[in-house]
Amino acid sequence: MSSLQWHILGGNNKHHIGANSGLCVYEYEDENGKACRKALLFDAGVLPGESNQAEDPALVDSDTIFPDLAKFLYKADDPSYKPETPIDSIFLTHNHPDHAGALPLLILMGYKLPKIYATPYTAKRLEQELSNAGLEPSEWPEIYTIAPGKDVQEGPVNVTAFWVSHS
């Protein structure tokens, strides 16, 4: 028995585009009947805060908003911490801040990011953003480049990127 769940973690905003993020969780049994889970995060974006038209009254004083990923990520300084649903890998759809801007912030907040898959351009832009945030390459997650039309196998989950036209 297997199931696939899609959790929208951000991006369904009232007023503005941003903080886009979705979690794909595939639950299955391995060949021995053991229950397993594969969790793939698609994007981790930011949404600039705006006091005049805040997404929520609690966010009026926030300058940067992004999905709460604490229950999905390990803490870099606490190896005993076990997230509720650990993310196995992150796939970036493109390099706009509303899709990838939270990644440097999460590292600065002390989270350890899993491996990241991105097209060559998006991977290079991510490296620039991590460097601009003052993060040393030793603090970066592993970044793998992928090409549209090529499959990426994450356990039993097969992900295929494809070209789209986007600004």
Short mmCIF file of C-alpha atoms in Angstrom, two decimals:
data_model
loop_
_atom_site.label_atom_id
_atom_site.label_comp_id
_atom_site.label_asym_id
_atom_site.label_seq_id
_atom_site.Cartn_x
_atom_site.Cartn_y
_atom_site.Cartn_z
CA MET A 1 0.00 0.00 0.00
CA SER A 2 1.28 3.46 -0.86
CA SER A 3 0.02 7.02 -0.72
CA LEU A 4 1.07 10.35 -2.13
CA GLN A 5 0.23 13.59 -0.34
CA TRP A 6 0.82 17.15 -1.47
CA HIS A 7 1.01 19.81 1.26
CA ILE A 8 0.95 23.45 0.20
CA LEU A 9 3.16 25.19 2.77
CA GLY A 10 3.17 28.66 1.27
CA GLY A 11 2.17 30.67 -1.75
CA ASN A 12 -1.59 30.75 -1.25
CA ASN A 13 -1.51 34.39 -0.26
CA LYS A 14 -4.33 36.89 -0.13
CA HIS A 15 -2.57 39.92 -1.57
CA HIS A 16 0.92 39.17 -2.89
CA ILE A 17 2.98 36.54 -4.68
CA GLY A 18 5.59 34.87 -2.51
CA ALA A 19 6.65 32.29 0.04
CA ASN A 20 5.98 29.52 -2.46
CA SER A 21 6.63 26.05 -1.09
CA GLY A 22 5.10 22.60 -1.37
CA LEU A 23 5.88 19.28 0.27
CA CYS A 24 5.36 15.98 -1.51
CA VAL A 25 5.21 13.03 0.91
CA TYR A 26 5.22 9.52 -0.51
CA GLU A 27 4.48 6.76 2.02
CA TYR A 28 5.09 3.17 0.99
CA GLU A 29 6.18 -0.24 2.16
CA ASP A 30 9.61 -1.52 1.22
CA GLU A 31 10.27 -5.06 -0.03
CA ASN A 32 10.23 -6.31 3.59
CA GLY A 33 6.88 -4.71 4.40
CA LYS A 34 8.47 -1.92 6.47
CA ALA A 35 6.64 1.44 6.39
CA CYS A 36 8.79 4.09 4.70
CA ARG A 37 8.44 7.72 3.77
CA LYS A 38 10.09 9.97 1.18
CA ALA A 39 9.55 13.72 1.65
CA LEU A 40 10.49 16.12 -1.15
CA LEU A 41 10.23 19.88 -0.76
CA PHE A 42 9.52 21.89 -3.88
CA ASP A 43 10.72 25.48 -3.41
CA ALA A 44 11.27 27.51 -0.26
CA GLY A 45 10.47 31.10 -1.10
CA VAL A 46 10.07 34.37 0.73
CA LEU A 47 7.34 36.98 0.70
CA PRO A 48 8.32 40.59 1.45
CA GLY A 49 6.31 41.87 4.40
CA GLU A 50 4.07 44.85 3.95
CA SER A 51 2.47 46.68 6.85
CA ASN A 52 -0.17 48.41 4.69
CA GLN A 53 -1.63 45.19 3.36
CA ALA A 54 -0.31 42.38 5.55
CA GLU A 55 -1.23 38.80 4.70
CA ASP A 56 -2.24 38.36 8.35
CA PRO A 57 -2.48 40.92 11.19
CA ALA A 58 0.22 39.00 13.10
CA LEU A 59 2.65 39.71 10.23
CA VAL A 60 2.31 43.51 10.18
CA ASP A 61 5.82 44.04 11.59
CA SER A 62 7.49 41.29 9.56
CA ASP A 63 9.85 42.34 6.79
CA THR A 64 10.33 38.82 5.39
CA ILE A 65 7.84 35.96 5.53
CA PHE A 66 8.40 32.33 4.62
CA PRO A 67 6.79 28.98 5.46
CA ASP A 68 7.53 27.45 8.85
CA LEU A 69 9.75 24.52 7.94
CA ALA A 70 10.95 23.76 11.50
CA LYS A 71 9.15 20.42 11.74
CA PHE A 72 10.77 19.26 8.48
CA LEU A 73 14.46 20.20 8.95
CA TYR A 74 17.30 19.03 11.17
CA LYS A 75 19.12 21.56 13.33
CA ALA A 76 22.79 22.02 12.47
CA ASP A 77 23.86 22.31 16.12
CA ASP A 78 21.60 19.62 17.63
CA PRO A 79 22.15 16.14 16.15
CA SER A 80 19.64 14.67 18.63
CA TYR A 81 16.76 16.73 17.19
CA LYS A 82 14.48 14.64 14.97
CA PRO A 83 12.05 16.57 12.76
CA GLU A 84 8.47 15.34 12.56
CA THR A 85 8.68 14.71 8.80
CA PRO A 86 12.31 15.06 7.69
CA ILE A 87 12.80 16.40 4.19
CA ASP A 88 14.96 14.11 2.07
CA SER A 89 15.70 16.64 -0.66
CA ILE A 90 14.68 20.01 -2.08
CA PHE A 91 13.83 20.67 -5.71
CA LEU A 92 13.96 24.27 -6.91
CA THR A 93 11.69 25.15 -9.80
CA HIS A 94 13.57 28.39 -10.52
CA ASN A 95 15.68 31.04 -8.84
CA HIS A 96 13.20 33.81 -8.06
CA PRO A 97 13.20 34.85 -4.37
CA ASP A 98 9.56 33.83 -3.99
CA HIS A 99 10.71 30.25 -4.73
CA ALA A 100 14.27 30.02 -3.34
CA GLY A 101 14.80 33.04 -1.07
CA ALA A 102 14.23 31.26 2.23
CA LEU A 103 17.16 28.86 1.83
CA PRO A 104 19.95 31.18 3.03
CA LEU A 105 17.72 32.38 5.87
CA LEU A 106 17.05 28.83 7.03
CA ILE A 107 20.77 28.10 7.21
CA LEU A 108 21.37 31.36 9.09
CA MET A 109 18.63 30.27 11.53
CA GLY A 110 20.60 27.11 12.28
CA TYR A 111 18.87 24.53 10.10
CA LYS A 112 20.74 21.90 8.13
CA LEU A 113 19.37 21.66 4.62
CA PRO A 114 19.19 18.38 2.72
CA LYS A 115 20.57 18.06 -0.80
CA ILE A 116 19.13 20.45 -3.36
CA TYR A 117 18.35 19.78 -7.02
CA ALA A 118 18.21 22.68 -9.47
CA THR A 119 18.96 23.52 -13.09
CA PRO A 120 22.51 24.82 -13.66
CA TYR A 121 21.46 28.47 -13.73
CA THR A 122 19.29 28.17 -10.61
CA ALA A 123 22.07 26.27 -8.81
CA LYS A 124 24.59 29.01 -9.65
CA ARG A 125 22.20 31.74 -8.48
CA LEU A 126 21.61 29.80 -5.24
CA GLU A 127 25.36 29.62 -4.66
CA GLN A 128 25.56 33.39 -5.19
CA GLU A 129 22.75 33.99 -2.69
CA LEU A 130 24.35 31.71 -0.10
CA SER A 131 27.65 33.54 -0.54
CA ASN A 132 25.91 36.95 -0.38
CA ALA A 133 24.36 35.88 2.94
CA GLY A 134 27.88 35.42 4.31
CA LEU A 135 27.68 31.63 4.40
CA GLU A 136 30.86 29.65 3.81
CA PRO A 137 30.67 26.82 1.25
CA SER A 138 31.21 24.36 4.12
CA GLU A 139 27.80 25.46 5.47
CA TRP A 140 26.00 24.95 2.16
CA PRO A 141 23.93 21.89 1.37
CA GLU A 142 24.96 19.62 -1.47
CA ILE A 143 23.65 21.13 -4.71
CA TYR A 144 23.05 18.89 -7.70
CA THR A 145 22.29 20.16 -11.16
CA ILE A 146 19.50 18.61 -13.17
CA ALA A 147 18.41 19.03 -16.76
CA PRO A 148 14.88 19.22 -18.12
CA GLY A 149 13.82 15.85 -19.47
CA LYS A 150 16.25 13.96 -17.24
CA ASP A 151 14.82 11.85 -14.41
CA VAL A 152 15.98 12.18 -10.81
CA GLN A 153 15.35 9.12 -8.68
CA GLU A 154 14.79 9.78 -4.96
CA GLY A 155 14.15 6.34 -3.53
CA PRO A 156 10.92 5.13 -5.12
CA VAL A 157 10.00 8.63 -6.35
CA ASN A 158 10.91 9.66 -9.86
CA VAL A 159 11.03 13.41 -10.55
CA THR A 160 11.31 14.80 -14.06
CA ALA A 161 11.96 18.49 -14.67
CA PHE A 162 10.61 20.16 -17.79
CA TRP A 163 10.98 23.57 -19.42
CA VAL A 164 8.32 26.22 -18.98
CA SER A 165 8.24 29.85 -19.99
CA HIS A 166 8.40 32.14 -16.94
CA SER A 167 9.72 35.66 -16.52
#
